[in-house]
Short mmCIF file of C-alpha atoms in Angstrom, two decimals:
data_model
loop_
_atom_site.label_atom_id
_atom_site.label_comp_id
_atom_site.label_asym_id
_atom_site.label_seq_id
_atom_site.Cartn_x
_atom_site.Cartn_y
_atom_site.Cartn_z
CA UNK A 1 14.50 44.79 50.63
CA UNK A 2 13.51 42.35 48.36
CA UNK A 3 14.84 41.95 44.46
CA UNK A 4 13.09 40.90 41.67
CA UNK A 5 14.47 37.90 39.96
CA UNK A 6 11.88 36.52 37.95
CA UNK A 7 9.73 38.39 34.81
CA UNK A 8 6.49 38.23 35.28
CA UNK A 9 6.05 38.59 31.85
CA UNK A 10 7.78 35.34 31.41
CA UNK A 11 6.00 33.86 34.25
CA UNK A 12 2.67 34.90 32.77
CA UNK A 13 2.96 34.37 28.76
CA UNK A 14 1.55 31.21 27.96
CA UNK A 15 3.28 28.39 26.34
CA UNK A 16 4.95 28.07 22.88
CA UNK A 17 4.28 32.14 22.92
CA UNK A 18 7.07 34.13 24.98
CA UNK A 19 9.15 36.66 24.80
CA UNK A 20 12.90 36.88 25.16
CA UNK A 21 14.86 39.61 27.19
CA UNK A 22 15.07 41.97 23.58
CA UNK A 23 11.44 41.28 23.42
CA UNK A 24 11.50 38.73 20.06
CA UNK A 25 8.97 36.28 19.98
CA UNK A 26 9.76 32.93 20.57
CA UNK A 27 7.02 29.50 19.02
CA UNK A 28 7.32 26.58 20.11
CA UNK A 29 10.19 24.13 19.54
CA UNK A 30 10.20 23.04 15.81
CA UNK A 31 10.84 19.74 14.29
CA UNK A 32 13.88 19.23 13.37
CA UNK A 33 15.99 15.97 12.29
CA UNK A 34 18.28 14.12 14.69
CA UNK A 35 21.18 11.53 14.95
CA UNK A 36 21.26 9.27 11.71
CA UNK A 37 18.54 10.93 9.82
CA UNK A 38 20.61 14.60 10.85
CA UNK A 39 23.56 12.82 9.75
CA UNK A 40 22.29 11.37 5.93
CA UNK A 41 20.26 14.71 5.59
CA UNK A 42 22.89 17.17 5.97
CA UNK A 43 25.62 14.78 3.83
CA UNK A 44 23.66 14.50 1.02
CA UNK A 45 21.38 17.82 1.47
CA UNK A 46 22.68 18.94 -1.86
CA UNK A 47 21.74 16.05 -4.03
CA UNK A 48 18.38 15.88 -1.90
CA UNK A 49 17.91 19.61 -3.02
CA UNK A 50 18.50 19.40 -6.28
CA UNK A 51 15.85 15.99 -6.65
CA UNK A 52 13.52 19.08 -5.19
CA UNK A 53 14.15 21.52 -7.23
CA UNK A 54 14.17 19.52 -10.45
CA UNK A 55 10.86 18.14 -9.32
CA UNK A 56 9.31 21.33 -8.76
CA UNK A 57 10.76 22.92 -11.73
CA UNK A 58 9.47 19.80 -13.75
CA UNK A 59 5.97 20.44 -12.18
CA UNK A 60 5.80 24.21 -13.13
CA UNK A 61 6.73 23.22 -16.72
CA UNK A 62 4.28 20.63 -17.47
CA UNK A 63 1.67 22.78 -15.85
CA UNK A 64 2.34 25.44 -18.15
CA UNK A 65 2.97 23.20 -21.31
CA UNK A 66 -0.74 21.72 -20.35
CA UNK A 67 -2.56 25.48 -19.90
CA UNK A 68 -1.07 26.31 -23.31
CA UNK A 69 -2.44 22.90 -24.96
CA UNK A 70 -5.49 23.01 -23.83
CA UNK A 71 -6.00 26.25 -24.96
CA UNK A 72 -5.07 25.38 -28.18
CA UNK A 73 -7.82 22.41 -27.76
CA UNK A 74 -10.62 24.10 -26.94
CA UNK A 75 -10.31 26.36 -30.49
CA UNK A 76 -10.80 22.87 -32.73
CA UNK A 77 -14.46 21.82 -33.52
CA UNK A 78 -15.15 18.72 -32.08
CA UNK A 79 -14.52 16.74 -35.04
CA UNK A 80 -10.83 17.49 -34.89
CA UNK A 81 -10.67 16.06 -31.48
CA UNK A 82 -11.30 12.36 -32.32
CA UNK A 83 -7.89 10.20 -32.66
CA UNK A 84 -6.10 10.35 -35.91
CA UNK A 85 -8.11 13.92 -36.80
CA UNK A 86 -6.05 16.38 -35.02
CA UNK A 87 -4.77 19.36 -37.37
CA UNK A 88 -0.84 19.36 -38.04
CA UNK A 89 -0.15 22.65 -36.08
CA UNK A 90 -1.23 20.08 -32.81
CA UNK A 91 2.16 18.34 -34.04
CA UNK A 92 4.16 20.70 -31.95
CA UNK A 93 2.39 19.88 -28.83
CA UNK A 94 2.57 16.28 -29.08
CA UNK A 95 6.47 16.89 -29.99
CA UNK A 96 7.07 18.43 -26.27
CA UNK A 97 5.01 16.31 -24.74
CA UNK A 98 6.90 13.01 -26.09
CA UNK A 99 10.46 14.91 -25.60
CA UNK A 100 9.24 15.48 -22.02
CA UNK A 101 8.43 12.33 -21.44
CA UNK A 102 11.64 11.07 -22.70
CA UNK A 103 13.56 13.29 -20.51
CA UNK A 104 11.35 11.51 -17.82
CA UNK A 105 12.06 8.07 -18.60
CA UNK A 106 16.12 9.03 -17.67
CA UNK A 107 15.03 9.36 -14.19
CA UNK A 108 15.83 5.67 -13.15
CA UNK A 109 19.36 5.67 -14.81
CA UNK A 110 19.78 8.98 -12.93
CA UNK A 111 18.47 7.52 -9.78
CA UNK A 112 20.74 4.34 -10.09
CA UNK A 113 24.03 5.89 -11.56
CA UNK A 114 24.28 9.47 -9.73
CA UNK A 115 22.19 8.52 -6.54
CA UNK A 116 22.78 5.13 -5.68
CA UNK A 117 25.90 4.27 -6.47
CA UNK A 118 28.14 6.94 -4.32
CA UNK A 119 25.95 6.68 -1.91
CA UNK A 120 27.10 3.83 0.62
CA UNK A 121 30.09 3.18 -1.99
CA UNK A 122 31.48 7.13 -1.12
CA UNK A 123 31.13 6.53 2.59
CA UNK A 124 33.36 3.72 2.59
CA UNK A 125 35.56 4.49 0.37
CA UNK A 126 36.53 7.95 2.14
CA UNK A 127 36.01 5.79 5.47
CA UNK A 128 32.72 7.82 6.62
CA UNK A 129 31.02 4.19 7.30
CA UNK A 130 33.51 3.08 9.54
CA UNK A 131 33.95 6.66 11.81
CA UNK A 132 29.85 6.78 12.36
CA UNK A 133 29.32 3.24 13.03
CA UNK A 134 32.01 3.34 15.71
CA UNK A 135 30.34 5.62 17.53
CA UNK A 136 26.82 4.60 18.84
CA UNK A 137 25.11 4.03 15.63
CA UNK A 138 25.01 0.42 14.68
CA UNK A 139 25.79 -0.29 11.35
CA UNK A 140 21.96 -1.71 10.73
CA UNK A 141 20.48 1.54 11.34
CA UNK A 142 23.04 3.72 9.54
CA UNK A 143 22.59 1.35 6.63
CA UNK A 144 18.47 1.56 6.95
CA UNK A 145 18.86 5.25 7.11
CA UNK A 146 21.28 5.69 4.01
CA UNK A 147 18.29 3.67 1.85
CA UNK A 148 14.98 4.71 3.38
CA UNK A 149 15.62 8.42 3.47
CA UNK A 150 16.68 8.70 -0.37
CA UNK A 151 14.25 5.97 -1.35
CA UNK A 152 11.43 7.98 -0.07
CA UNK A 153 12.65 11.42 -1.68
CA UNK A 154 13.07 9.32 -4.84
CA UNK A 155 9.71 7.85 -4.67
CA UNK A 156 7.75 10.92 -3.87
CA UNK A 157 9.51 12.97 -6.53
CA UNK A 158 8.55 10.44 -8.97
CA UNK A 159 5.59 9.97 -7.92
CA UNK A 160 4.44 13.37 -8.60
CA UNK A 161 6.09 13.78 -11.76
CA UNK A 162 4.36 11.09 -12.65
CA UNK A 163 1.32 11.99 -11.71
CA UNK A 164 1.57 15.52 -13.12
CA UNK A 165 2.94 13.85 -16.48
CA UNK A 166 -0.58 11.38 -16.67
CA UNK A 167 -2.72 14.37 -16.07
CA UNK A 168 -1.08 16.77 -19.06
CA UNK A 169 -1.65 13.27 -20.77
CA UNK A 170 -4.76 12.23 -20.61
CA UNK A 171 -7.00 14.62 -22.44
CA UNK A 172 -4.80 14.26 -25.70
CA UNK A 173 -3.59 10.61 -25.12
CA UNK A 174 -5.60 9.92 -28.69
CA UNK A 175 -4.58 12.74 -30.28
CA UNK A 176 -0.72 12.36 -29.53
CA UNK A 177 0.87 9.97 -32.72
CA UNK A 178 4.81 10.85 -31.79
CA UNK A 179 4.77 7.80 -29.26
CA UNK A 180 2.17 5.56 -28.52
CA UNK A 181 0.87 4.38 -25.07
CA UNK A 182 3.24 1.39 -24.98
CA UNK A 183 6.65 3.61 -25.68
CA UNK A 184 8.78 4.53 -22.59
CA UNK A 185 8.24 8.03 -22.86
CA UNK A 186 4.41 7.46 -22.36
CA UNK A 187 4.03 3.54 -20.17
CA UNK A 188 7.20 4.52 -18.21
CA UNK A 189 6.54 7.94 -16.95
CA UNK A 190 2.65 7.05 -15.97
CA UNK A 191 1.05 5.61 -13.07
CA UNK A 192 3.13 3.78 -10.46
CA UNK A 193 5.88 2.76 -13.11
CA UNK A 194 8.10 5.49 -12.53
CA UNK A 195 8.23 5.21 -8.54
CA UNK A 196 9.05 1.54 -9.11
CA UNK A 197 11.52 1.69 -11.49
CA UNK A 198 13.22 4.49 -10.16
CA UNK A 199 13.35 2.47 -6.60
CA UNK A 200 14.82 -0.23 -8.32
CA UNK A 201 17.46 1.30 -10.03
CA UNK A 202 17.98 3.22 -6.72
CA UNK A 203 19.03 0.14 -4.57
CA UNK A 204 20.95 -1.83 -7.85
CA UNK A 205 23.31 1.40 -7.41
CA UNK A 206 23.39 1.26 -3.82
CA UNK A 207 23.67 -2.72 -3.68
CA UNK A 208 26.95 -2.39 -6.35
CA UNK A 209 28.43 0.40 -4.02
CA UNK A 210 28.13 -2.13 -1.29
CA UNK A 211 30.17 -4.42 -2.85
CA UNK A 212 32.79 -2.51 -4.83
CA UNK A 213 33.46 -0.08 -2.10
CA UNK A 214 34.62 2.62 -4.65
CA UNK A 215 32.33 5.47 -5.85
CA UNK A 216 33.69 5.70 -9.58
CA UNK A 217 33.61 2.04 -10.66
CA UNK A 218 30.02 1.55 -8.66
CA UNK A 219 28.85 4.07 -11.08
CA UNK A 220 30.28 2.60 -14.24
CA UNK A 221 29.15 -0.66 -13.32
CA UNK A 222 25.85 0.34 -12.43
CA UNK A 223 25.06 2.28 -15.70
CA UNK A 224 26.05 -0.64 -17.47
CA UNK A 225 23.73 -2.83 -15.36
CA UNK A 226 20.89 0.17 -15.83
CA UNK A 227 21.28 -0.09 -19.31
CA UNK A 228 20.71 -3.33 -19.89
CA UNK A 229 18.13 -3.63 -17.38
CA UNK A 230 16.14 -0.68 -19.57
CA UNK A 231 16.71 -3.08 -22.88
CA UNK A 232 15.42 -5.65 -21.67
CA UNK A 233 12.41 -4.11 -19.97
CA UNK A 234 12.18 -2.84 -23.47
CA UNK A 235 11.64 -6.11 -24.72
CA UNK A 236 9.71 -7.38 -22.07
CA UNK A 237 6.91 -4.70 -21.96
CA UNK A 238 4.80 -5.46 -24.63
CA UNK A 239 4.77 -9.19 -23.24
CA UNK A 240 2.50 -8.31 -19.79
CA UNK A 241 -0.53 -7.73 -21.72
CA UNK A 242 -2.73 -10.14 -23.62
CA UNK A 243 -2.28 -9.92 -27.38
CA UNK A 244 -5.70 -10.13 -29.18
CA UNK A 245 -6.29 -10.53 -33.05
CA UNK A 246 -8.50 -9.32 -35.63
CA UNK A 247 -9.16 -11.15 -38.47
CA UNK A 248 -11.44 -10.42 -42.06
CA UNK A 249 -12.96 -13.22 -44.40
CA UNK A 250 -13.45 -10.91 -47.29
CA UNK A 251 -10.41 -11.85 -49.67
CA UNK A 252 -7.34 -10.19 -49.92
CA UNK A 253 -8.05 -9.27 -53.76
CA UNK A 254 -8.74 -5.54 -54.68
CA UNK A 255 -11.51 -3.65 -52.75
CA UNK A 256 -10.95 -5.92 -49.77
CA UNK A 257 -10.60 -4.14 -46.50
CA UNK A 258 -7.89 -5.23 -44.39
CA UNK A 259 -8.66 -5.79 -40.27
CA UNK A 260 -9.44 -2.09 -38.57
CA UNK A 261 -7.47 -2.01 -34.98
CA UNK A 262 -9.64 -0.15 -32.03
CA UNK A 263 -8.36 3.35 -31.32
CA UNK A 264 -5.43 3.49 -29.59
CA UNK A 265 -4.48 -0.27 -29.69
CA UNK A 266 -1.12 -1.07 -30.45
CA UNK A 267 -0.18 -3.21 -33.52
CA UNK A 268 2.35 -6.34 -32.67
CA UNK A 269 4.32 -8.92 -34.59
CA UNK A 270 5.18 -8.52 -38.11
CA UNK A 271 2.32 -6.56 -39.12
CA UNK A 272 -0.58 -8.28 -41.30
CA UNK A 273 -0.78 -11.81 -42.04
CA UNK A 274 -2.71 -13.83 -44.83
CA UNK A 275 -5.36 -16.04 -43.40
CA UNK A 276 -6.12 -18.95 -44.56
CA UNK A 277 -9.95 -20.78 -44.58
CA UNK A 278 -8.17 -23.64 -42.42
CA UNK A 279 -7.57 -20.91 -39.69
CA UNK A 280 -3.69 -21.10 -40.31
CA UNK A 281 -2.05 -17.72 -40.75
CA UNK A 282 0.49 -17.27 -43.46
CA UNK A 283 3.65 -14.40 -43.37
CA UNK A 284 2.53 -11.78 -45.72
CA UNK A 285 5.64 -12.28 -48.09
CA UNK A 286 3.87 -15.20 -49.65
CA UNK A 287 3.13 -15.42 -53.13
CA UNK A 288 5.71 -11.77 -53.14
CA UNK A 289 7.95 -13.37 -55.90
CA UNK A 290 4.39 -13.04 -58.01
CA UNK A 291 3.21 -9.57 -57.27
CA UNK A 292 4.13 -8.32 -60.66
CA UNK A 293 1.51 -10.26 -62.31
CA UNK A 294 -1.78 -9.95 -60.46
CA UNK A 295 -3.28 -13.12 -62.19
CA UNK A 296 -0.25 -14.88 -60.82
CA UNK A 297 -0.33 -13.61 -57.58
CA UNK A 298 -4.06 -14.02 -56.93
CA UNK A 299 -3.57 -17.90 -58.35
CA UNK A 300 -0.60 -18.42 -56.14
CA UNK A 301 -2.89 -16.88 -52.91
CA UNK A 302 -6.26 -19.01 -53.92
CA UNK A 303 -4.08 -22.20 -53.65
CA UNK A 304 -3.31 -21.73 -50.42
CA UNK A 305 -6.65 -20.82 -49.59
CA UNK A 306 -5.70 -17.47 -48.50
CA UNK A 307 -9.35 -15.95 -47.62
CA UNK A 308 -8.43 -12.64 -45.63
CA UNK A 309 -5.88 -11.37 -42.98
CA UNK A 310 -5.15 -11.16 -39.57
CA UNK A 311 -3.42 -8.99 -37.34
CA UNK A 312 -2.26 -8.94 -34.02
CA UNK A 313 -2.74 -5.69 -31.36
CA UNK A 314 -3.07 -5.16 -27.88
CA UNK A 315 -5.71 -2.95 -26.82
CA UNK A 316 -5.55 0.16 -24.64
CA UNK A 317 -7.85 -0.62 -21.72
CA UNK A 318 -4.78 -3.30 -20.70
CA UNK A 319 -2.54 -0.69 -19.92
CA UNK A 320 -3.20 0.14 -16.16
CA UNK A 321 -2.61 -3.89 -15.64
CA UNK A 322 0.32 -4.03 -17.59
CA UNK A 323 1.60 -1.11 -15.26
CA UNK A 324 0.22 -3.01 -12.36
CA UNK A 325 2.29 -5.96 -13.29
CA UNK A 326 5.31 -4.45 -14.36
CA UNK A 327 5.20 -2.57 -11.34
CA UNK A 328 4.94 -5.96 -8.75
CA UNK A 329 7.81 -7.27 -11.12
CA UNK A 330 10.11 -4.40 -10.21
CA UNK A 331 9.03 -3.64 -6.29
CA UNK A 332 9.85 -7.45 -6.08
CA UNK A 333 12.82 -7.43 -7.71
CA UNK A 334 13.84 -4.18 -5.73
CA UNK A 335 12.72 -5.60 -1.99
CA UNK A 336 15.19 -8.94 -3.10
CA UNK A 337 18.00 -6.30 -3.30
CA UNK A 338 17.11 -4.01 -0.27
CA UNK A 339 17.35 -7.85 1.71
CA UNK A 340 20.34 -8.61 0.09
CA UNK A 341 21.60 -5.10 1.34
CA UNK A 342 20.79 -5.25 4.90
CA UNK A 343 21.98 -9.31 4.72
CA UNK A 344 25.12 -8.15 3.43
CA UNK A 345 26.08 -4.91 5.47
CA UNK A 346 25.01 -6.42 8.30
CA UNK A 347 28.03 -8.79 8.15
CA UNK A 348 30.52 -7.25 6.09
CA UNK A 349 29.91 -3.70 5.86
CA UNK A 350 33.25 -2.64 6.93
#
C-alpha cells in the first residue's frame, strides 16, 4: 500500500504561481532590501517617508495651483497675456506661486540641518556605528550606504519638485512680477539647482556629524554653515551670467527716453547711469545738489558732456547657463566633501 506524499497540484503548478496547503496563492519572490541597505532603510524609514510624502503632497498641490491658473489664463484676451499687462486679480496667483517657491528654496537647509546632520553624527553618538561595523560590515560600506541611499531619495525628491515647480512656471514666467527669474524662490527651485544644492547641503550635514560625533551640536553647526552658505550664494548668483548694457544718445533733458531693458531681463548695479560722449559713465547723483533749478542742472550735466544713460541688465536667455554653472559649482563642491567623508571615516570613524 502505497501513500501519497507529494501534491500533485504542487508538482504540476508552474513557477512563481502555486498554491499553499489553505489554497492562497503564492507570486514569485519579491524584491526586497538586504544587509546595509535593510539596515539604513528601516533606521531612518520614517524620515525617508516623510521626504515621500512631502514630495507627493507638494506635487498634488502645484498641480492643482497650475489647473486653477491656467484656467484663469485662458479667460484674458491675448493682449493681457504679454509681460507687464496682466490684470491685478492675476496678483493672487503670482503671490502663491512665489510663496511656494519660497517654501521650496528651504529644502537644502532642511536637507543639511534635519537630514544630514543626525545622520552618521546619531549613530555614533548612541554607538550604532561601532555595534554594525563590528559585525561583518566594514565601515566603508556602512558609511557608502548611510550617504548614497539618502542622497538619492534627496535628489529624486528634488528633482521632481523641481521639475513640477518649472512646469507650473513656465507659461506665466512673464506675467509673474512678485520675484523675478534671478530670486531664489524662482533660479533656486528650477532646473537642476535644487538637486544640487540640496546634495550639497546634504553631505556638509553629514561631513559635520562626522566630525563632532554629537547629533545636537552637528545640527547647530550645520545651520549656521547652511546659512551662510545661502548668503553668499545670494551674492554670488547674479555674478555667473554676463552682464550686458544698454545705452541712449538722446540727452537726458525732458522728453528723452531713458534705455528700455528686454522683457524679462534683470536690472543690475545701481540702476541708471549718465553717459557721457567720451563713453565714461557717470553715478546718477551728479549734478543732484542742482535739481531744483533745471537751468542749473542741465548746465552742470552739459559740462560734463552728459549725452544719455546707460544701464546695466542681464538678459533671460542666460538663465539655463547660469543654472548650469551654479550647478557644476555645487556638485563639485559636494563630491570634495563626499571624498573627504569616505577619507575620513575610513580612518577614524570610530
Amino acid at each position: 500500500m502505497s501513500t501519497l506524499t507529494h501534491d500533485p497540484a504542487a508538482r504540476t503548478a508552474p513557477a512563481g504561481n502555486s498554491q499553499d496547503a489553505r489554497g492562497s496563492r503564492q507570486t514569485g519572490p519579491r524584491p526586497r532590501l538586504s544587509g546595509t541597505a535593510w539596515l539604513v532603510w528601516r533606521q531612518h524609514r520614517a524620515a525617508f517617508w516623510t521626504i515621500i510624502a512631502g514630495t507627493v503632497v507638494g506635487v498634488i498641490v502645484m498641480v492643482v495651483l497650475r489647473g486653477q491658473m491656467t484656467d484663469y489664463l485662458s479667460t484674458l484676451e491675448p493682449t493681457q497675456k504679454k509681460p507687464g499687462s496682466a490684470p491685478p486679480e492675476f496678483e493672487k496667483y503670482g503671490d502663491v506661486m512665489t510663496d511656494i517657491g519660497g517654501y521650496l528654496s528651504y529644502f537644502p537647509i532642511l536637507a543639511g540641518v534635519l537630514l544630514g546632520a543626525p545622520f552618521v553624527a546619531g549613530d555614533l553618538e548612541s554607538g550604532t556605528a561601532k555595534l554594525v561595523t563590528s559585525q561583518s560590515v566594514s565601515r566603508l560600506r556602512w558609511l557608502s550606504m548611510k550617504l548614497a541611499m539618502p542622497a538619492a531619495l534627496v535628489a529624486l525628491s528634488t528633482g521632481v519638485l523641481g521639475a513640477v515647480f518649472h512646469w507650473w512656471w513656465s507659461p506665466v514666467k512673464g506675467l509673474v512680477t512678485q520675484a523675478d527669474w534671478s530670486s531664489s524662490s524662482i533660479f533656486d527651485v528650477t532646473g537642476m539647482m535644487p538637486v544640487a544644492y540640496a546634495l550639497l547641503t546634504f553631505t556638509l550635514g553629514v561631513a559635520v556629524g562626522l566630525l563632532l560625533r554629537r547629533t545636537l551640536v552637528s545640527m547647530v553647526v550645520t545651520l549656521g554653515i547652511v546659512v551662510a552658505i545661502a548668503f553668499v550664494w545670494g551674492e554670488l548668483r547674479s555674478s555667473l551670467g554676463h552682464i550686458m548694457t544698454v545705452s541712449t544718445h538722446q540727452g537726458v533733458g525732458p522728453g528723452a527716453r531713458q534705455p528700455e531693458l528686454p522683457d524679462l531681463a534683470i536690472q543690475q548695479g545701481q540702476g541708471t547711469y549718465f553717459l557721457t560722449g567720451s563713453g565714461d559713465r557717470l553715478d546718477w547723483m551728479t549734478c543732484v545738489d542742482k535739481m531744483d533749478n533745471d537751468k542749473a542742472h542741465t548746465a552742470c550735466l552739459e559740462s560734463k558732456n552728459v549725452v544719455g544713460w546707460s544701464m546695466d541688465y542681464l538678459p533671460f536667455d542666460q538663465m539655463a547657463t547660469m543654472q548650469w554653472l551654479g550647478t557644476a559649482i555645487m556638485l563639485t563642491t559636494t563630491a570634495t566633501i563626499v571624498t573627504f567623508i569616505v577619507i575620513w571615516g575610513r580612518k577614524r570613524l570610530l
